[in-house]
Amino acid sequence: MDDFLQATNIVHRFKKMPGGLLECLHAIQDFYGYVPKETINIMANGFNISRAEVHGVISYYHDFKTLPLGRNVVRVCQAEACQSMGSRELTSRIVDLLELDLGETNEEYTLDAAYCFGNCALSPNVEINGKLHPRVSPDKFEKLIKAGAL
Ligand code: FES
């Protein structure tokens, strides 16, 4: 099956719903792992809006990615409770270790900010490949990497 036929099916599913573009973008990202540029036209046509409007929604919401993710996805909480427990220092160490800034991706890693995992009592929190790790110090993060958590 042509990969982008699936995008057409997804657009068809959401195009009549109020707020359907947002739901559609989530579904497309769930299916492809990101929002491929080839799907922008399909969404613009399906929702009868311009490509610029689709781009506008994608760029407004931090969660939408327009490039494939790295093999490992690391998300570091930047919200208040985690900041008060050292997430800035932790982020700085992670940036050095992975050689990426927040929001960047290479083949191996995607490093992203998160804004509260709902686990504030155990701050600072880092999510690695979908698994939440509480009370992560810079040294603990380094150990997690060496232990193969990535
Ligand atoms: S502020 Fe980080 S989990 Fe809530």
mmCIF file with all atom_site columns, C-alpha atoms and ligand atoms in Angstrom:
data_model
loop_
_atom_site.group_PDB
_atom_site.id
_atom_site.type_symbol
_atom_site.label_atom_id
_atom_site.label_alt_id
_atom_site.label_comp_id
_atom_site.label_asym_id
_atom_site.label_entity_id
_atom_site.label_seq_id
_atom_site.pdbx_PDB_ins_code
_atom_site.Cartn_x
_atom_site.Cartn_y
_atom_site.Cartn_z
_atom_site.occupancy
_atom_site.B_iso_or_equiv
_atom_site.pdbx_formal_charge
_atom_site.auth_seq_id
_atom_site.auth_comp_id
_atom_site.auth_asym_id
_atom_site.auth_atom_id
_atom_site.pdbx_PDB_model_num
ATOM   1   C  CA  . MET A 1 1   ? 0.000   0.000  0.000  1.00 0.00 ? 1   MET A CA  1
ATOM   2   C  CA  . ASP A 1 2   ? 1.242   3.489  -0.836 1.00 0.00 ? 2   ASP A CA  1
ATOM   3   C  CA  . ASP A 1 3   ? 2.218   5.102  2.487  1.00 0.00 ? 3   ASP A CA  1
ATOM   4   C  CA  . PHE A 1 4   ? 0.443   8.314  1.647  1.00 0.00 ? 4   PHE A CA  1
ATOM   5   C  CA  . LEU A 1 5   ? -2.780  6.519  0.816  1.00 0.00 ? 5   LEU A CA  1
ATOM   6   C  CA  . GLN A 1 6   ? -2.974  5.986  4.563  1.00 0.00 ? 6   GLN A CA  1
ATOM   7   C  CA  . ALA A 1 7   ? -2.659  9.771  5.053  1.00 0.00 ? 7   ALA A CA  1
ATOM   8   C  CA  . THR A 1 8   ? -5.579  10.229 2.666  1.00 0.00 ? 8   THR A CA  1
ATOM   9   C  CA  . ASN A 1 9   ? -7.627  7.757  4.703  1.00 0.00 ? 9   ASN A CA  1
ATOM   10  C  CA  . ILE A 1 10  ? -6.747  9.568  7.930  1.00 0.00 ? 10  ILE A CA  1
ATOM   11  C  CA  . VAL A 1 11  ? -7.731  12.953 6.469  1.00 0.00 ? 11  VAL A CA  1
ATOM   12  C  CA  . HIS A 1 12  ? -11.015 11.474 5.256  1.00 0.00 ? 12  HIS A CA  1
ATOM   13  C  CA  . ARG A 1 13  ? -11.734 10.238 8.784  1.00 0.00 ? 13  ARG A CA  1
ATOM   14  C  CA  . PHE A 1 14  ? -11.318 13.683 10.390 1.00 0.00 ? 14  PHE A CA  1
ATOM   15  C  CA  . LYS A 1 15  ? -12.182 16.261 7.731  1.00 0.00 ? 15  LYS A CA  1
ATOM   16  C  CA  . LYS A 1 16  ? -15.818 16.731 8.792  1.00 0.00 ? 16  LYS A CA  1
ATOM   17  C  CA  . MET A 1 17  ? -15.109 16.889 12.534 1.00 0.00 ? 17  MET A CA  1
ATOM   18  C  CA  . PRO A 1 18  ? -14.956 20.224 14.380 1.00 0.00 ? 18  PRO A CA  1
ATOM   19  C  CA  . GLY A 1 19  ? -11.276 20.704 15.224 1.00 0.00 ? 19  GLY A CA  1
ATOM   20  C  CA  . GLY A 1 20  ? -10.547 17.776 12.969 1.00 0.00 ? 20  GLY A CA  1
ATOM   21  C  CA  . LEU A 1 21  ? -7.213  19.084 11.678 1.00 0.00 ? 21  LEU A CA  1
ATOM   22  C  CA  . LEU A 1 22  ? -5.602  18.759 15.090 1.00 0.00 ? 22  LEU A CA  1
ATOM   23  C  CA  . GLU A 1 23  ? -6.921  15.216 15.513 1.00 0.00 ? 23  GLU A CA  1
ATOM   24  C  CA  . CYS A 1 24  ? -5.800  14.437 11.989 1.00 0.00 ? 24  CYS A CA  1
ATOM   25  C  CA  . LEU A 1 25  ? -2.268  15.715 12.657 1.00 0.00 ? 25  LEU A CA  1
ATOM   26  C  CA  . HIS A 1 26  ? -2.040  13.552 15.769 1.00 0.00 ? 26  HIS A CA  1
ATOM   27  C  CA  . ALA A 1 27  ? -3.235  10.504 13.809 1.00 0.00 ? 27  ALA A CA  1
ATOM   28  C  CA  . ILE A 1 28  ? -0.760  11.172 11.008 1.00 0.00 ? 28  ILE A CA  1
ATOM   29  C  CA  . GLN A 1 29  ? 2.090   11.587 13.482 1.00 0.00 ? 29  GLN A CA  1
ATOM   30  C  CA  . ASP A 1 30  ? 1.047   8.408  15.301 1.00 0.00 ? 30  ASP A CA  1
ATOM   31  C  CA  . PHE A 1 31  ? 1.084   6.486  12.017 1.00 0.00 ? 31  PHE A CA  1
ATOM   32  C  CA  . TYR A 1 32  ? 4.307   7.843  10.457 1.00 0.00 ? 32  TYR A CA  1
ATOM   33  C  CA  . GLY A 1 33  ? 6.148   8.836  13.635 1.00 0.00 ? 33  GLY A CA  1
ATOM   34  C  CA  . TYR A 1 34  ? 6.212   12.445 12.366 1.00 0.00 ? 34  TYR A CA  1
ATOM   35  C  CA  . VAL A 1 35  ? 4.266   14.625 9.945  1.00 0.00 ? 35  VAL A CA  1
ATOM   36  C  CA  . PRO A 1 36  ? 5.821   13.992 6.511  1.00 0.00 ? 36  PRO A CA  1
ATOM   37  C  CA  . LYS A 1 37  ? 5.891   17.016 4.205  1.00 0.00 ? 37  LYS A CA  1
ATOM   38  C  CA  . GLU A 1 38  ? 4.096   14.918 1.579  1.00 0.00 ? 38  GLU A CA  1
ATOM   39  C  CA  . THR A 1 39  ? 1.011   14.854 3.806  1.00 0.00 ? 39  THR A CA  1
ATOM   40  C  CA  . ILE A 1 40  ? 0.665   18.657 3.999  1.00 0.00 ? 40  ILE A CA  1
ATOM   41  C  CA  . ASN A 1 41  ? -1.002  18.905 0.591  1.00 0.00 ? 41  ASN A CA  1
ATOM   42  C  CA  . ILE A 1 42  ? -3.282  15.991 1.393  1.00 0.00 ? 42  ILE A CA  1
ATOM   43  C  CA  . MET A 1 43  ? -4.460  17.762 4.557  1.00 0.00 ? 43  MET A CA  1
ATOM   44  C  CA  . ALA A 1 44  ? -4.779  21.154 2.864  1.00 0.00 ? 44  ALA A CA  1
ATOM   45  C  CA  . ASN A 1 45  ? -6.941  19.617 0.119  1.00 0.00 ? 45  ASN A CA  1
ATOM   46  C  CA  . GLY A 1 46  ? -8.989  17.496 2.528  1.00 0.00 ? 46  GLY A CA  1
ATOM   47  C  CA  . PHE A 1 47  ? -9.746  20.344 4.928  1.00 0.00 ? 47  PHE A CA  1
ATOM   48  C  CA  . ASN A 1 48  ? -10.070 22.890 2.120  1.00 0.00 ? 48  ASN A CA  1
ATOM   49  C  CA  . ILE A 1 49  ? -7.491  25.217 3.640  1.00 0.00 ? 49  ILE A CA  1
ATOM   50  C  CA  . SER A 1 50  ? -4.106  26.482 2.450  1.00 0.00 ? 50  SER A CA  1
ATOM   51  C  CA  . ARG A 1 51  ? -0.803  24.678 2.957  1.00 0.00 ? 51  ARG A CA  1
ATOM   52  C  CA  . ALA A 1 52  ? 0.282   27.710 5.009  1.00 0.00 ? 52  ALA A CA  1
ATOM   53  C  CA  . GLU A 1 53  ? -2.612  27.151 7.410  1.00 0.00 ? 53  GLU A CA  1
ATOM   54  C  CA  . VAL A 1 54  ? -1.591  23.527 7.902  1.00 0.00 ? 54  VAL A CA  1
ATOM   55  C  CA  . HIS A 1 55  ? 2.026   24.633 8.468  1.00 0.00 ? 55  HIS A CA  1
ATOM   56  C  CA  . GLY A 1 56  ? 0.785   27.245 10.928 1.00 0.00 ? 56  GLY A CA  1
ATOM   57  C  CA  . VAL A 1 57  ? -0.933  24.627 13.078 1.00 0.00 ? 57  VAL A CA  1
ATOM   58  C  CA  . ILE A 1 58  ? 2.084   22.307 12.930 1.00 0.00 ? 58  ILE A CA  1
ATOM   59  C  CA  . SER A 1 59  ? 4.502   25.023 13.978 1.00 0.00 ? 59  SER A CA  1
ATOM   60  C  CA  . TYR A 1 60  ? 2.208   26.321 16.736 1.00 0.00 ? 60  TYR A CA  1
ATOM   61  C  CA  . TYR A 1 61  ? 2.109   22.978 18.556 1.00 0.00 ? 61  TYR A CA  1
ATOM   62  C  CA  . HIS A 1 62  ? 5.482   21.905 19.863 1.00 0.00 ? 62  HIS A CA  1
ATOM   63  C  CA  . ASP A 1 63  ? 4.542   18.204 19.809 1.00 0.00 ? 63  ASP A CA  1
ATOM   64  C  CA  . PHE A 1 64  ? 4.326   17.927 16.031 1.00 0.00 ? 64  PHE A CA  1
ATOM   65  C  CA  . LYS A 1 65  ? 7.540   16.816 14.347 1.00 0.00 ? 65  LYS A CA  1
ATOM   66  C  CA  . THR A 1 66  ? 8.290   17.341 10.693 1.00 0.00 ? 66  THR A CA  1
ATOM   67  C  CA  . LEU A 1 67  ? 11.335  15.071 10.615 1.00 0.00 ? 67  LEU A CA  1
ATOM   68  C  CA  . PRO A 1 68  ? 11.672  11.423 11.611 1.00 0.00 ? 68  PRO A CA  1
ATOM   69  C  CA  . LEU A 1 69  ? 12.627  10.927 15.262 1.00 0.00 ? 69  LEU A CA  1
ATOM   70  C  CA  . GLY A 1 70  ? 15.945  9.465  16.375 1.00 0.00 ? 70  GLY A CA  1
ATOM   71  C  CA  . ARG A 1 71  ? 16.072  5.811  17.473 1.00 0.00 ? 71  ARG A CA  1
ATOM   72  C  CA  . ASN A 1 72  ? 15.801  6.976  21.093 1.00 0.00 ? 72  ASN A CA  1
ATOM   73  C  CA  . VAL A 1 73  ? 13.539  9.734  22.335 1.00 0.00 ? 73  VAL A CA  1
ATOM   74  C  CA  . VAL A 1 74  ? 14.519  11.608 25.506 1.00 0.00 ? 74  VAL A CA  1
ATOM   75  C  CA  . ARG A 1 75  ? 12.111  14.160 26.975 1.00 0.00 ? 75  ARG A CA  1
ATOM   76  C  CA  . VAL A 1 76  ? 13.200  16.278 29.915 1.00 0.00 ? 76  VAL A CA  1
ATOM   77  C  CA  . CYS A 1 77  ? 10.610  18.069 32.015 1.00 0.00 ? 77  CYS A CA  1
ATOM   78  C  CA  . GLN A 1 78  ? 11.110  21.838 32.030 1.00 0.00 ? 78  GLN A CA  1
ATOM   79  C  CA  . ALA A 1 79  ? 8.077   22.763 34.121 1.00 0.00 ? 79  ALA A CA  1
ATOM   80  C  CA  . GLU A 1 80  ? 8.250   24.519 37.473 1.00 0.00 ? 80  GLU A CA  1
ATOM   81  C  CA  . ALA A 1 81  ? 8.441   21.647 39.962 1.00 0.00 ? 81  ALA A CA  1
ATOM   82  C  CA  . CYS A 1 82  ? 11.151  19.886 37.996 1.00 0.00 ? 82  CYS A CA  1
ATOM   83  C  CA  . GLN A 1 83  ? 13.041  23.157 37.551 1.00 0.00 ? 83  GLN A CA  1
ATOM   84  C  CA  . SER A 1 84  ? 12.987  23.749 41.279 1.00 0.00 ? 84  SER A CA  1
ATOM   85  C  CA  . MET A 1 85  ? 14.555  20.308 41.726 1.00 0.00 ? 85  MET A CA  1
ATOM   86  C  CA  . GLY A 1 86  ? 17.380  20.781 39.250 1.00 0.00 ? 86  GLY A CA  1
ATOM   87  C  CA  . SER A 1 87  ? 16.068  20.067 35.769 1.00 0.00 ? 87  SER A CA  1
ATOM   88  C  CA  . ARG A 1 88  ? 18.113  22.945 34.299 1.00 0.00 ? 88  ARG A CA  1
ATOM   89  C  CA  . GLU A 1 89  ? 21.391  21.419 35.457 1.00 0.00 ? 89  GLU A CA  1
ATOM   90  C  CA  . LEU A 1 90  ? 20.131  18.000 34.371 1.00 0.00 ? 90  LEU A CA  1
ATOM   91  C  CA  . THR A 1 91  ? 19.167  19.342 30.941 1.00 0.00 ? 91  THR A CA  1
ATOM   92  C  CA  . SER A 1 92  ? 22.563  20.930 30.554 1.00 0.00 ? 92  SER A CA  1
ATOM   93  C  CA  . ARG A 1 93  ? 24.293  17.585 31.261 1.00 0.00 ? 93  ARG A CA  1
ATOM   94  C  CA  . ILE A 1 94  ? 21.980  15.738 28.865 1.00 0.00 ? 94  ILE A CA  1
ATOM   95  C  CA  . VAL A 1 95  ? 22.659  18.331 26.145 1.00 0.00 ? 95  VAL A CA  1
ATOM   96  C  CA  . ASP A 1 96  ? 26.404  17.742 26.631 1.00 0.00 ? 96  ASP A CA  1
ATOM   97  C  CA  . LEU A 1 97  ? 26.104  13.957 26.719 1.00 0.00 ? 97  LEU A CA  1
ATOM   98  C  CA  . LEU A 1 98  ? 23.870  13.611 23.675 1.00 0.00 ? 98  LEU A CA  1
ATOM   99  C  CA  . GLU A 1 99  ? 25.453  16.553 21.832 1.00 0.00 ? 99  GLU A CA  1
ATOM   100 C  CA  . LEU A 1 100 ? 22.004  17.898 20.979 1.00 0.00 ? 100 LEU A CA  1
ATOM   101 C  CA  . ASP A 1 101 ? 19.990  20.910 22.062 1.00 0.00 ? 101 ASP A CA  1
ATOM   102 C  CA  . LEU A 1 102 ? 16.380  20.627 23.125 1.00 0.00 ? 102 LEU A CA  1
ATOM   103 C  CA  . GLY A 1 103 ? 14.227  20.135 20.049 1.00 0.00 ? 103 GLY A CA  1
ATOM   104 C  CA  . GLU A 1 104 ? 17.036  18.612 18.005 1.00 0.00 ? 104 GLU A CA  1
ATOM   105 C  CA  . THR A 1 105 ? 17.284  15.180 16.452 1.00 0.00 ? 105 THR A CA  1
ATOM   106 C  CA  . ASN A 1 106 ? 20.038  13.119 14.975 1.00 0.00 ? 106 ASN A CA  1
ATOM   107 C  CA  . GLU A 1 107 ? 19.907  9.515  13.822 1.00 0.00 ? 107 GLU A CA  1
ATOM   108 C  CA  . GLU A 1 108 ? 20.436  8.160  17.336 1.00 0.00 ? 108 GLU A CA  1
ATOM   109 C  CA  . TYR A 1 109 ? 18.491  10.588 19.553 1.00 0.00 ? 109 TYR A CA  1
ATOM   110 C  CA  . THR A 1 110 ? 15.670  13.043 19.701 1.00 0.00 ? 110 THR A CA  1
ATOM   111 C  CA  . LEU A 1 111 ? 15.988  15.390 22.670 1.00 0.00 ? 111 LEU A CA  1
ATOM   112 C  CA  . ASP A 1 112 ? 12.885  17.300 23.619 1.00 0.00 ? 112 ASP A CA  1
ATOM   113 C  CA  . ALA A 1 113 ? 11.412  19.392 26.363 1.00 0.00 ? 113 ALA A CA  1
ATOM   114 C  CA  . ALA A 1 114 ? 8.289   18.261 28.168 1.00 0.00 ? 114 ALA A CA  1
ATOM   115 C  CA  . TYR A 1 115 ? 6.083   20.428 30.348 1.00 0.00 ? 115 TYR A CA  1
ATOM   116 C  CA  . CYS A 1 116 ? 4.965   18.301 33.299 1.00 0.00 ? 116 CYS A CA  1
ATOM   117 C  CA  . PHE A 1 117 ? 4.479   14.562 33.237 1.00 0.00 ? 117 PHE A CA  1
ATOM   118 C  CA  . GLY A 1 118 ? 2.145   14.784 36.236 1.00 0.00 ? 118 GLY A CA  1
ATOM   119 C  CA  . ASN A 1 119 ? 4.824   13.276 38.445 1.00 0.00 ? 119 ASN A CA  1
ATOM   120 C  CA  . CYS A 1 120 ? 5.959   16.488 40.127 1.00 0.00 ? 120 CYS A CA  1
ATOM   121 C  CA  . ALA A 1 121 ? 6.397   14.918 43.573 1.00 0.00 ? 121 ALA A CA  1
ATOM   122 C  CA  . LEU A 1 122 ? 9.283   12.889 42.180 1.00 0.00 ? 122 LEU A CA  1
ATOM   123 C  CA  . SER A 1 123 ? 11.035  15.673 40.252 1.00 0.00 ? 123 SER A CA  1
ATOM   124 C  CA  . PRO A 1 124 ? 13.054  16.032 38.164 1.00 0.00 ? 124 PRO A CA  1
ATOM   125 C  CA  . ASN A 1 125 ? 11.576  13.666 35.613 1.00 0.00 ? 125 ASN A CA  1
ATOM   126 C  CA  . VAL A 1 126 ? 12.914  12.357 32.321 1.00 0.00 ? 126 VAL A CA  1
ATOM   127 C  CA  . GLU A 1 127 ? 11.052  10.149 29.870 1.00 0.00 ? 127 GLU A CA  1
ATOM   128 C  CA  . ILE A 1 128 ? 13.215  7.788  27.849 1.00 0.00 ? 128 ILE A CA  1
ATOM   129 C  CA  . ASN A 1 129 ? 11.544  5.943  25.003 1.00 0.00 ? 129 ASN A CA  1
ATOM   130 C  CA  . GLY A 1 130 ? 8.158   6.331  26.659 1.00 0.00 ? 130 GLY A CA  1
ATOM   131 C  CA  . LYS A 1 131 ? 9.285   5.192  30.120 1.00 0.00 ? 131 LYS A CA  1
ATOM   132 C  CA  . LEU A 1 132 ? 9.220   7.795  32.881 1.00 0.00 ? 132 LEU A CA  1
ATOM   133 C  CA  . HIS A 1 133 ? 12.273  7.999  35.153 1.00 0.00 ? 133 HIS A CA  1
ATOM   134 C  CA  . PRO A 1 134 ? 11.727  9.987  38.388 1.00 0.00 ? 134 PRO A CA  1
ATOM   135 C  CA  . ARG A 1 135 ? 14.294  11.869 40.496 1.00 0.00 ? 135 ARG A CA  1
ATOM   136 C  CA  . VAL A 1 136 ? 16.894  11.879 37.761 1.00 0.00 ? 136 VAL A CA  1
ATOM   137 C  CA  . SER A 1 137 ? 20.115  13.618 38.705 1.00 0.00 ? 137 SER A CA  1
ATOM   138 C  CA  . PRO A 1 138 ? 22.741  14.326 36.057 1.00 0.00 ? 138 PRO A CA  1
ATOM   139 C  CA  . ASP A 1 139 ? 24.763  11.356 37.353 1.00 0.00 ? 139 ASP A CA  1
ATOM   140 C  CA  . LYS A 1 140 ? 21.698  9.098  37.344 1.00 0.00 ? 140 LYS A CA  1
ATOM   141 C  CA  . PHE A 1 141 ? 21.002  10.031 33.726 1.00 0.00 ? 141 PHE A CA  1
ATOM   142 C  CA  . GLU A 1 142 ? 24.547  9.134  32.775 1.00 0.00 ? 142 GLU A CA  1
ATOM   143 C  CA  . LYS A 1 143 ? 24.155  5.787  34.551 1.00 0.00 ? 143 LYS A CA  1
ATOM   144 C  CA  . LEU A 1 144 ? 20.871  5.166  32.729 1.00 0.00 ? 144 LEU A CA  1
ATOM   145 C  CA  . ILE A 1 145 ? 22.659  5.674  29.422 1.00 0.00 ? 145 ILE A CA  1
ATOM   146 C  CA  . LYS A 1 146 ? 25.495  3.378  30.386 1.00 0.00 ? 146 LYS A CA  1
ATOM   147 C  CA  . ALA A 1 147 ? 23.016  0.769  31.668 1.00 0.00 ? 147 ALA A CA  1
ATOM   148 C  CA  . GLY A 1 148 ? 21.409  0.736  28.258 1.00 0.00 ? 148 GLY A CA  1
ATOM   149 C  CA  . ALA A 1 149 ? 18.182  2.567  29.073 1.00 0.00 ? 149 ALA A CA  1
ATOM   150 C  CA  . LEU A 1 150 ? 18.617  4.258  25.708 1.00 0.00 ? 150 LEU A CA  1
HETATM 151 S  S1  . FES B 2 .   ? 6.821   19.679 36.734 1.00 0.00 ? 1   FES B S1  1
HETATM 152 FE FE1 . FES B 2 .   ? 7.949   18.010 35.973 1.00 0.00 ? 1   FES B FE1 1
HETATM 153 S  S2  . FES B 2 .   ? 6.578   16.349 36.234 1.00 0.00 ? 1   FES B S2  1
HETATM 154 FE FE2 . FES B 2 .   ? 5.424   18.060 36.867 1.00 0.00 ? 1   FES B FE2 1
#
